[in-house]
């Protein structure tokens, strides 16, 4: 399979959109994370940062992997015990967070701090995904962490660019 970096980025974006997340949902989280630290911050700056993050190969592969596992769990196509662990978002499983951390690592320690914060307060679309995963026949065990990590990494990128 021959896939260029650009088309892998497009595949990643279309996968998260198919799972109910718009890029703008991520931009909103980035803006909220950084607005109190950077005066005059614009949503366009945050959107550029999200776009940079989505352009990274590590991020694209994490999206491909996590979304696939969520979808397979939703369709009961995994075997036990991993099916139940992912479907029920078992709090001790933790591999969803570990996968998402590979995204945060791209932008250093501010990314890690932001990721922990986002995971705790579940702002915007992350809270919605978390709720849908619990109440409906949907599985977003990996997706909520992936989106949190993309937002955290983009916030970190915004912060780094601002102090330069
Ligand atoms: Mg999760």
Coordinates of C-alpha atoms in Angstrom, one line a residue, residues 13 24 48-49 53-54 64 66 98 122-124 126-127 163:
X13 CA -9.4 13.4 9.7
X24 CA -13.6 22.7 15.1
X48 CA -3.2 26.0 12.6
X49 CA -1.8 24.1 15.6
X53 CA -0.6 18.0 15.0
X54 CA -2.8 16.1 12.5
X64 CA -6.0 4.7 12.8
X66 CA -7.6 3.7 18.2
X98 CA -1.1 5.0 26.7
X122 CA -13.6 16.4 29.8
X123 CA -14.4 19.7 28.1
X124 CA -16.7 20.0 25.0
X126 CA -14.7 14.9 24.9
X127 CA -17.5 15.0 27.6
X163 CA 7.1 32.2 23.7

